[in-house]
C-alpha atoms as a PDB file:
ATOM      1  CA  UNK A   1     -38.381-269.487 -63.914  1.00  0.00           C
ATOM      2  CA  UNK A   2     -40.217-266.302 -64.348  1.00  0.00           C
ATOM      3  CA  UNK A   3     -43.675-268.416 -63.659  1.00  0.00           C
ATOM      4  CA  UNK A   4     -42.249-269.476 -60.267  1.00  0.00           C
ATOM      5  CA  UNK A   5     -40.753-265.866 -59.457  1.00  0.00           C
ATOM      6  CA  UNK A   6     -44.677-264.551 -59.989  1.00  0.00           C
ATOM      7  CA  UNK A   7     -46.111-267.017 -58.323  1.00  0.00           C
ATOM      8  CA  UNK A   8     -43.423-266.277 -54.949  1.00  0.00           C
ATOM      9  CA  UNK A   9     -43.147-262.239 -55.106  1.00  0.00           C
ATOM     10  CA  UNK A  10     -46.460-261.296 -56.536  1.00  0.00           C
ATOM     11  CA  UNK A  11     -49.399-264.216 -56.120  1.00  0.00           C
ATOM     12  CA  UNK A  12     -48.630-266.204 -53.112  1.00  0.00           C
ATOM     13  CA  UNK A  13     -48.729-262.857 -50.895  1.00  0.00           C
ATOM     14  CA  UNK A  14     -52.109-262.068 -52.410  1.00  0.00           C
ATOM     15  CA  UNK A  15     -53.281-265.076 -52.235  1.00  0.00           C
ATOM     16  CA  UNK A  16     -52.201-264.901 -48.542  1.00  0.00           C
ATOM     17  CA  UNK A  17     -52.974-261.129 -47.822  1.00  0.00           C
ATOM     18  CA  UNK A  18     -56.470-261.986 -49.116  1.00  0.00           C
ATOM     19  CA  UNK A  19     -57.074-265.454 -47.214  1.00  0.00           C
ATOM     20  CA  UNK A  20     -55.405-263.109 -44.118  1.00  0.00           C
ATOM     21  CA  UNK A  21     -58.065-260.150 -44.811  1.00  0.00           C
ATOM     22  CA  UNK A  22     -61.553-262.681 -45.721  1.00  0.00           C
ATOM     23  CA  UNK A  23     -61.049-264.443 -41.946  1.00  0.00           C
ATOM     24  CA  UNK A  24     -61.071-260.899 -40.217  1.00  0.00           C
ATOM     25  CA  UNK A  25     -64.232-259.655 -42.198  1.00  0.00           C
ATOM     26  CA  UNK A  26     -67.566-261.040 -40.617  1.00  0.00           C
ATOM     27  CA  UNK A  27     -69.205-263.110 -43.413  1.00  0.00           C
ATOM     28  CA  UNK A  28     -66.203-263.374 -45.261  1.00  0.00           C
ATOM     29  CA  UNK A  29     -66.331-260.428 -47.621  1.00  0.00           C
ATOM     30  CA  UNK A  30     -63.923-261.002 -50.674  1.00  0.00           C
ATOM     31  CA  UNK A  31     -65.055-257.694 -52.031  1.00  0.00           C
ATOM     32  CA  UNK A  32     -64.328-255.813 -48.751  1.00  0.00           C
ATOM     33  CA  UNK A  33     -60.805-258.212 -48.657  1.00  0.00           C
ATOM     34  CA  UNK A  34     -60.082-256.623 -52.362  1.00  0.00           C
ATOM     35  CA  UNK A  35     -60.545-253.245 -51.485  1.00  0.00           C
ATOM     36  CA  UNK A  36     -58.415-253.905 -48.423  1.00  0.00           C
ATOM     37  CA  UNK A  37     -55.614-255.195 -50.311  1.00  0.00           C
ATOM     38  CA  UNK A  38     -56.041-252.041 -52.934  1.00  0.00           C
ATOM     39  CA  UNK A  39     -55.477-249.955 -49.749  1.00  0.00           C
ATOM     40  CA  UNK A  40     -52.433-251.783 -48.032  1.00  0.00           C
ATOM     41  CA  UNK A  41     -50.508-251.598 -51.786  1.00  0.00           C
ATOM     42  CA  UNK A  42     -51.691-247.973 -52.467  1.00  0.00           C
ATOM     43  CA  UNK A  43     -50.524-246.940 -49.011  1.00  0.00           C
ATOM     44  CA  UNK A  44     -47.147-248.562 -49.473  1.00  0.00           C
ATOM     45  CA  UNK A  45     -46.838-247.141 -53.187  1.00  0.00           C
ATOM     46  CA  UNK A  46     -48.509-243.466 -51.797  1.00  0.00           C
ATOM     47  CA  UNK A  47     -44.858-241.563 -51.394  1.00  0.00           C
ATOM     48  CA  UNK A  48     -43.396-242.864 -54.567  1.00  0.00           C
ATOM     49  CA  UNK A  49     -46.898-242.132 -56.341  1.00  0.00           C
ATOM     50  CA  UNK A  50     -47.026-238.244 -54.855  1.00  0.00           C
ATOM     51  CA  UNK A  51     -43.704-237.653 -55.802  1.00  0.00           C
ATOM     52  CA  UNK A  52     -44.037-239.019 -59.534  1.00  0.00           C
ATOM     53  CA  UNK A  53     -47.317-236.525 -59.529  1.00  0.00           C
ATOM     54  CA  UNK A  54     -44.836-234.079 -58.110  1.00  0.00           C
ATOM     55  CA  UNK A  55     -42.666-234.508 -61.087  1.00  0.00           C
ATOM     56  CA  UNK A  56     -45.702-234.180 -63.539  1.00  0.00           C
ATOM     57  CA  UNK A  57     -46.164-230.698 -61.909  1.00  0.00           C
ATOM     58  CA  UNK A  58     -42.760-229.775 -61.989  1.00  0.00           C
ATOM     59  CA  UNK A  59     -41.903-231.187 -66.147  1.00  0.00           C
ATOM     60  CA  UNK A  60     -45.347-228.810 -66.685  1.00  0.00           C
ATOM     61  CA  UNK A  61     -43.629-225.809 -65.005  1.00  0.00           C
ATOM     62  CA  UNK A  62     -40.578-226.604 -67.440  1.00  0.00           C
ATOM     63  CA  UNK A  63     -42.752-226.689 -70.270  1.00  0.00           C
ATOM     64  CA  UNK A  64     -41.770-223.120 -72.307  1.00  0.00           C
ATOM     65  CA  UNK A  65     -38.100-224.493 -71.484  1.00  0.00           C
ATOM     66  CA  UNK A  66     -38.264-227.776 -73.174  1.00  0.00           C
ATOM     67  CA  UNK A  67     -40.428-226.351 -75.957  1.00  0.00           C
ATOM     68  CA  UNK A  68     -37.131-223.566 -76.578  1.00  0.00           C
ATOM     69  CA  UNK A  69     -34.947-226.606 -76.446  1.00  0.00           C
ATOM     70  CA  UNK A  70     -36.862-228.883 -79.305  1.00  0.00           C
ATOM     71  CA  UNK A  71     -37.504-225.902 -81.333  1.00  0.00           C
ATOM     72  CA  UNK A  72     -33.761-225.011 -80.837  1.00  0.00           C
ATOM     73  CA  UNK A  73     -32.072-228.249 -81.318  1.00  0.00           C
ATOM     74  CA  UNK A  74     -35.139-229.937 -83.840  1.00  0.00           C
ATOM     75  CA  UNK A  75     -32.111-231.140 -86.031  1.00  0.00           C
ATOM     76  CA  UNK A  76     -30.143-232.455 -83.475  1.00  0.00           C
ATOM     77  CA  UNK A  77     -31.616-235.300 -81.579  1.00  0.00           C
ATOM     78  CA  UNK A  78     -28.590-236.250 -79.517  1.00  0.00           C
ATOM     79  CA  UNK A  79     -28.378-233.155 -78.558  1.00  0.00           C
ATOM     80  CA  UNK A  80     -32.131-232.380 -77.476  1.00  0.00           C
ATOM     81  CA  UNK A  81     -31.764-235.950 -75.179  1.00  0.00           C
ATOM     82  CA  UNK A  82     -28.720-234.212 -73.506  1.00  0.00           C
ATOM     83  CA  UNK A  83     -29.865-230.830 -73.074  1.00  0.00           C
ATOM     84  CA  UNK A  84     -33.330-232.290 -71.776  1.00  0.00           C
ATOM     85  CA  UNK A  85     -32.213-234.632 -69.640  1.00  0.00           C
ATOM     86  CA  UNK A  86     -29.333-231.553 -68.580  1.00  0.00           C
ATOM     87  CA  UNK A  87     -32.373-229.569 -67.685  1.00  0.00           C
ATOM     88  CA  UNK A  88     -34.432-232.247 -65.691  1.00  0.00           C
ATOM     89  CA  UNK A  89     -31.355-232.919 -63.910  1.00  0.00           C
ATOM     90  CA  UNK A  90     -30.910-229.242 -62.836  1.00  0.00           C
ATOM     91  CA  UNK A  91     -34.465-229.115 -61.847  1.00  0.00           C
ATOM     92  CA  UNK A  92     -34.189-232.265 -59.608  1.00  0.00           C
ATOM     93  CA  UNK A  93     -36.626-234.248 -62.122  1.00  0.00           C
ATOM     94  CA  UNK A  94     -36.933-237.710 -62.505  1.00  0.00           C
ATOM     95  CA  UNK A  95     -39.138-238.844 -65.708  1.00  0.00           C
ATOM     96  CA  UNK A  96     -39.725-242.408 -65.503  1.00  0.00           C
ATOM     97  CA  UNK A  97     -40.878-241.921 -62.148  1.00  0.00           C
ATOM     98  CA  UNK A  98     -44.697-242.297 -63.044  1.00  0.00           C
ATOM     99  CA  UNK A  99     -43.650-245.361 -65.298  1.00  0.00           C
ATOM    100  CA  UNK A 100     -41.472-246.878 -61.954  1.00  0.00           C
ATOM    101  CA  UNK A 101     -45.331-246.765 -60.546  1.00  0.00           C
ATOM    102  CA  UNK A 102     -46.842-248.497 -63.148  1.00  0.00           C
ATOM    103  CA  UNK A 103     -44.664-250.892 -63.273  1.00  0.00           C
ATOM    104  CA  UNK A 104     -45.058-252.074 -59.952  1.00  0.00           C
ATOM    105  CA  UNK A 105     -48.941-251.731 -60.143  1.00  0.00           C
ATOM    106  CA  UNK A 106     -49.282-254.284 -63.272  1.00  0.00           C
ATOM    107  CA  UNK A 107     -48.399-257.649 -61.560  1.00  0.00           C
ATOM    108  CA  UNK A 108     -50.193-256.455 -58.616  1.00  0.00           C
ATOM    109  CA  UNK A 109     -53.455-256.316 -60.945  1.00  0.00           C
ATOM    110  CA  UNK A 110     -52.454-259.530 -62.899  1.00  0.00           C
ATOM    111  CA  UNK A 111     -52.140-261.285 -59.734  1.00  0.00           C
ATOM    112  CA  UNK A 112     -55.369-260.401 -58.131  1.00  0.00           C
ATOM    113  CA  UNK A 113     -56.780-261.214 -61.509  1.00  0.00           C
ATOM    114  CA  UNK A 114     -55.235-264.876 -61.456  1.00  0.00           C
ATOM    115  CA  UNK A 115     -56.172-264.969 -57.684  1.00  0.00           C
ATOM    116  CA  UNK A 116     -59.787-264.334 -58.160  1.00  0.00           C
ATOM    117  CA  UNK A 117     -60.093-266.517 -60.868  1.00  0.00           C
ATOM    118  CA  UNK A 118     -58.615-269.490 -58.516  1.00  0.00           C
ATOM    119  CA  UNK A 119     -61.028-268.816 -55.879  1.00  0.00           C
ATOM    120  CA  UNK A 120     -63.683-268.982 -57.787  1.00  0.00           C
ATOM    121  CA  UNK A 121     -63.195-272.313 -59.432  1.00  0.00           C
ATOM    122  CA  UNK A 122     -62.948-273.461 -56.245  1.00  0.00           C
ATOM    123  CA  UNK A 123     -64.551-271.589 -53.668  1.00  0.00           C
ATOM    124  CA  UNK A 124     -61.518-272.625 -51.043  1.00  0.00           C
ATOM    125  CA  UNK A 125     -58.202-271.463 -50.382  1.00  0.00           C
ATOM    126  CA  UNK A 126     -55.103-274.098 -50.811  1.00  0.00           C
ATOM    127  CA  UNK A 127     -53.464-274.642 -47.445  1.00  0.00           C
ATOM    128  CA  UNK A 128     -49.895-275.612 -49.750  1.00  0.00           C
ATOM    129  CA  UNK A 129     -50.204-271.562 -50.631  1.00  0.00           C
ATOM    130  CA  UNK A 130     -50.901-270.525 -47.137  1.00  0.00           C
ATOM    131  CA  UNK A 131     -48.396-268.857 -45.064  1.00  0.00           C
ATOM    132  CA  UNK A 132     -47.659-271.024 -41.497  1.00  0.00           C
ATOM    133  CA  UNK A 133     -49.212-268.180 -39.996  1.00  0.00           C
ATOM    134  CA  UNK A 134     -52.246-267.716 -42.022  1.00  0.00           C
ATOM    135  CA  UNK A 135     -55.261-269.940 -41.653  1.00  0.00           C
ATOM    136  CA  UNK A 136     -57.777-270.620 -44.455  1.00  0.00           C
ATOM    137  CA  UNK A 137     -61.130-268.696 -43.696  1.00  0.00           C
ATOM    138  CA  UNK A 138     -64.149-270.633 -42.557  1.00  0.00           C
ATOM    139  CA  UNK A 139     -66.779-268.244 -44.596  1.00  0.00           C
ATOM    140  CA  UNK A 140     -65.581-266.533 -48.074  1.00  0.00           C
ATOM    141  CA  UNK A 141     -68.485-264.577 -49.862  1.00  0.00           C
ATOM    142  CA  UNK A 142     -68.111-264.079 -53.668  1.00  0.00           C
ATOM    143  CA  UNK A 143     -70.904-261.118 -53.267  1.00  0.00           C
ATOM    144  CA  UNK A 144     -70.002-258.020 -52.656  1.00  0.00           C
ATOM    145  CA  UNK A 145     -71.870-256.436 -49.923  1.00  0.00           C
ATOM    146  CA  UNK A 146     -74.716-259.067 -50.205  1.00  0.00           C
ATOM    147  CA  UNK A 147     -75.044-257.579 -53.885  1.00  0.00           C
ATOM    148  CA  UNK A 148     -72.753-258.228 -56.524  1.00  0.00           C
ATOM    149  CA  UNK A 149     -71.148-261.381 -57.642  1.00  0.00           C
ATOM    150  CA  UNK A 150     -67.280-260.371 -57.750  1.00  0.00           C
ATOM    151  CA  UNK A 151     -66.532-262.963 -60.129  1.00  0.00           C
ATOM    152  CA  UNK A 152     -68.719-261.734 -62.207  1.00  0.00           C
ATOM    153  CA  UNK A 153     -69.284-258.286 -64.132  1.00  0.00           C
ATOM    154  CA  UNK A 154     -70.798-255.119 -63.246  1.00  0.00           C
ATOM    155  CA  UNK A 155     -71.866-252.237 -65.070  1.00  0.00           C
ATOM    156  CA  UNK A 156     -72.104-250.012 -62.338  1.00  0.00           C
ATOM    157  CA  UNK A 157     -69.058-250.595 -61.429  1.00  0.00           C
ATOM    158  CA  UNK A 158     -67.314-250.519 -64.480  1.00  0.00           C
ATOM    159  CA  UNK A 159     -69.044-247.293 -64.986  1.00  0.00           C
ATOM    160  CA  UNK A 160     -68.006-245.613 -61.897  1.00  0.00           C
ATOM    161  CA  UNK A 161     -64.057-246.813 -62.419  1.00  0.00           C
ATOM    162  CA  UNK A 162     -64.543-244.745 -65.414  1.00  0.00           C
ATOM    163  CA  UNK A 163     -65.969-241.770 -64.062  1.00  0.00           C
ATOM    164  CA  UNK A 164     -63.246-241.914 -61.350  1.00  0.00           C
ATOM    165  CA  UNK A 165     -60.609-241.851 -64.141  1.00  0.00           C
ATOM    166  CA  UNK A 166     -61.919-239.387 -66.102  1.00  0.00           C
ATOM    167  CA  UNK A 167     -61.764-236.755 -62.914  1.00  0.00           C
ATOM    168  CA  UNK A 168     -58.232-238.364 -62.157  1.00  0.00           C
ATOM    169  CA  UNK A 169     -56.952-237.657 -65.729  1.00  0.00           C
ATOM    170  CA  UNK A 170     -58.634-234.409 -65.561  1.00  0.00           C
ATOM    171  CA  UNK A 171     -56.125-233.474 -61.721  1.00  0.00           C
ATOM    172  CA  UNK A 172     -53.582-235.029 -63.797  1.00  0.00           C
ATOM    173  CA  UNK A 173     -53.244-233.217 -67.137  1.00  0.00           C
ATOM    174  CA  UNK A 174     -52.745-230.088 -68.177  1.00  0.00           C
ATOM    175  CA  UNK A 175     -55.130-227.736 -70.987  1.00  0.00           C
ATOM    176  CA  UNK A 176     -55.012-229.847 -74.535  1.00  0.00           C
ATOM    177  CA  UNK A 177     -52.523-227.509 -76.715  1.00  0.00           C
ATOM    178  CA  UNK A 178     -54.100-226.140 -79.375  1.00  0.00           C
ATOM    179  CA  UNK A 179     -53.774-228.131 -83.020  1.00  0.00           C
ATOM    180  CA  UNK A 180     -51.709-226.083 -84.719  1.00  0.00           C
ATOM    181  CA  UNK A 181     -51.757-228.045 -87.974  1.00  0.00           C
ATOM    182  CA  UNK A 182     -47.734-226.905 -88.397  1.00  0.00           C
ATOM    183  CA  UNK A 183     -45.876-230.198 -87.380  1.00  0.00           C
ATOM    184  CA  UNK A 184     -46.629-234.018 -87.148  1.00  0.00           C
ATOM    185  CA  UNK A 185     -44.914-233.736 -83.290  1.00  0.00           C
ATOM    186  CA  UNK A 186     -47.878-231.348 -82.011  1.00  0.00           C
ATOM    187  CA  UNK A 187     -50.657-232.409 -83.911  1.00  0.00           C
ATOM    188  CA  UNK A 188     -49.641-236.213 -82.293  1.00  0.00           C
ATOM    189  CA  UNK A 189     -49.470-234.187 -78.604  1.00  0.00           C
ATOM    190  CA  UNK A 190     -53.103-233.016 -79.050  1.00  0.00           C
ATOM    191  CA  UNK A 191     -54.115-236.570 -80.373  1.00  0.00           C
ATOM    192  CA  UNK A 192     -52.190-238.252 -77.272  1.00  0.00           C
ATOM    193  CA  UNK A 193     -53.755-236.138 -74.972  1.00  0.00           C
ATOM    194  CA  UNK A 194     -57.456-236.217 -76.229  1.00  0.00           C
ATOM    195  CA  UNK A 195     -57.342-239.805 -75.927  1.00  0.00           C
ATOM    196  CA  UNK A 196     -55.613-240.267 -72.622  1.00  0.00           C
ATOM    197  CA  UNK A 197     -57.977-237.369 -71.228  1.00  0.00           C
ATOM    198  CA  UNK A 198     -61.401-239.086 -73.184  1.00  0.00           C
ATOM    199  CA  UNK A 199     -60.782-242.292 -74.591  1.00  0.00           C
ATOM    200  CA  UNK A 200     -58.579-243.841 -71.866  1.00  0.00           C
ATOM    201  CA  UNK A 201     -61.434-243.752 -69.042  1.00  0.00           C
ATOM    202  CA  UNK A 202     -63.741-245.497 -71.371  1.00  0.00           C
ATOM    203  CA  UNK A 203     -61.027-248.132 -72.277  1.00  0.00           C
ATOM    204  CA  UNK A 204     -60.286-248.794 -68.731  1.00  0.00           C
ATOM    205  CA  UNK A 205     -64.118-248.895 -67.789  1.00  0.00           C
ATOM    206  CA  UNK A 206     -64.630-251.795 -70.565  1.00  0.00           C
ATOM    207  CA  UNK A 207     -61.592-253.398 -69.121  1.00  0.00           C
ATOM    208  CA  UNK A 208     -63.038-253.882 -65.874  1.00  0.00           C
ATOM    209  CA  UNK A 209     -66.387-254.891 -66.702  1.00  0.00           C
ATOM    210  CA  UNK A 210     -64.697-257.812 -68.780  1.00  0.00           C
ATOM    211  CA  UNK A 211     -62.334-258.794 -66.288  1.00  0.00           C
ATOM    212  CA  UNK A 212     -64.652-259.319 -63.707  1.00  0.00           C
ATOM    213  CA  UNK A 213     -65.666-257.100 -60.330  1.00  0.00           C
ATOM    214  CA  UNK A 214     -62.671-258.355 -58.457  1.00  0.00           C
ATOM    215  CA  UNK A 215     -60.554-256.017 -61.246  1.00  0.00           C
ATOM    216  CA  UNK A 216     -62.905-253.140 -60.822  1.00  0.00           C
ATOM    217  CA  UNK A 217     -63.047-253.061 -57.422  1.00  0.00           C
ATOM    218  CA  UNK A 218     -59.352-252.812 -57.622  1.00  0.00           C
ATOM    219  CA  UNK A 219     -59.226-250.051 -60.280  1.00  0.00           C
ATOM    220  CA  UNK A 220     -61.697-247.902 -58.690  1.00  0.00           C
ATOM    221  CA  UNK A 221     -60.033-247.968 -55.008  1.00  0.00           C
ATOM    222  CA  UNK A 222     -57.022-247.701 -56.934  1.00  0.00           C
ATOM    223  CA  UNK A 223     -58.263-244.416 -58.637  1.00  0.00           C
ATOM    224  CA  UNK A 224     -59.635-242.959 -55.229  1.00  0.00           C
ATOM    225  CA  UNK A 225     -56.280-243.115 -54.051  1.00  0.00           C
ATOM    226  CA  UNK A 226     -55.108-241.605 -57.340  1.00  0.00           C
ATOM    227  CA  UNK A 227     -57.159-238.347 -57.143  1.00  0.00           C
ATOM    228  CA  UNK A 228     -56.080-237.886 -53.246  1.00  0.00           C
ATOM    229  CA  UNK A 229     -52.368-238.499 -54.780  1.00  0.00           C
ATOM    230  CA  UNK A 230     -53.167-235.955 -57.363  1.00  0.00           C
ATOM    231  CA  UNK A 231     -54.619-233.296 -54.905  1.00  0.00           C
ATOM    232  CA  UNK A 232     -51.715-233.879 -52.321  1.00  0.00           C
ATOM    233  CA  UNK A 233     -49.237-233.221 -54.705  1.00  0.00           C
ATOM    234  CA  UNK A 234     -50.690-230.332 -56.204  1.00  0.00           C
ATOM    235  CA  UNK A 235     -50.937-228.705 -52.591  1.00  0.00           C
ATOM    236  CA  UNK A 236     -47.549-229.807 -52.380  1.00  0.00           C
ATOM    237  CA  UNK A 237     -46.738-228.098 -55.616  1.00  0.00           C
ATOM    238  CA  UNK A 238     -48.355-225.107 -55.187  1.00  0.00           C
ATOM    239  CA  UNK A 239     -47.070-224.329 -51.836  1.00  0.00           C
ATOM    240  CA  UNK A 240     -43.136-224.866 -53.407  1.00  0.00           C
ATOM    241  CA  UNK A 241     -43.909-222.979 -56.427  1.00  0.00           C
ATOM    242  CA  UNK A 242     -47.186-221.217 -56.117  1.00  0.00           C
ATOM    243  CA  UNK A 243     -50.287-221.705 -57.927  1.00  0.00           C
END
């Protein structure tokens, strides 16, 4: 059930969108098709994403708030969830709105994965998958740009998808707070943010020279998007609530 629900909402219309995008490209591109298909979900996803960087911003601002709250209620759980959530709700906040974006994202990536990994077993597209409307492509070119082999790995690329998230988490996080050695809860909120600010750029850069160029290709359009994202909403931000 859940096999044939993938295969119907999340691979077919890659499968499609990319068989759609390689017969429009002279020389049949798949790299090029990729980083079209990268575009076409990050434009779709681009209000939802600016508005969960939005809220980022926003449960910053609220920051010396929420710290007055756990401090205040640090032996009452239930009541720190209310009084939070009380608070976010004042302010207009939504916080699972970043996760709402990840979530959509992470079948996206699996299914350009499993797509990619299709194609090149077999180097032609399945006319049973294809839309009435779409027509396999005469030409499909596993090298991007005449120079690297998308079903293969690259370290340049894996490199620069790196790079990219490193400056992305950098738009996206705040100053590390200072170890202060006084409580398990911020000594683990300066560990989680060293490694989401250091370690998780390196983590995703391995992950995408492992899971081939198609992958990378995807994660760094994806994170070119993400620092535009990041910069939109912070001139959104800072024109609501000043700098």
């Amino acid at each position: 059930m859940i096999t044939s629900f993938f295969h119907s909402v999340v691979y077919a219309p890659i499968y499609n969108a990319l068989a759609l995008f390689i017969g429009w490209i002279p020389g049949g591109d798949i790299g090029i098709a990729i980083i079209l298909i990268t575009v076409l979900v990050k434009l779709i996803l681009f209000p939802l994403a600016v508005k969960a960087s939005h809220t980022q911003r926003a449960m910053r601002r609220l920051e010396p708030e929420l710290k007055t709250l756990r401090d205040t209620y640090k032996d009452k759980p239930q009541d720190l969830a209310l009084k939070t959530m009380a608070l976010y709700k004042a302010n207009k906040i939504n916080p699972f709105a970043s996760i709402v974006v990840l979530i959509i994202q992470l079948p996206v990536i699996l299914g350009l994965y499993w797509v990619i990994w299709a194609e090149s077993k077999t180097g032609t597209f399945d006319p049973a998958i294809l839309y009435p409307f779409v027509h396999a492509p005469t030409e499909v070119s596993f090298t991007f740009l005449g120079l690297l082999p998308i079903a293969g790995s690259s370290i340049i690329l894996a490199i620069l998808v790196a790079v990219t998230q490193y400056y992305q988490t950098q738009l996206m996080m705040p100053n590390a707070p200072e170890k202060t050695g006084k409580g398990f809860q911020d000594d683990l909120a300066t560990s989680m943010h060293i490694q989401m600010r250091y370690v998780f750029p390196v983590v995703l850069g391995v992950i995408s020279y492992v899971a081939t160029s198609a992958v990378a290709l995807y994660f760094l359009t994806s994170n070119f998007f993400g620092i535009i994202q990041e910069l939109t909403a912070k001139a959104r931000h800072d024109k609501e609530y000043g700098s």
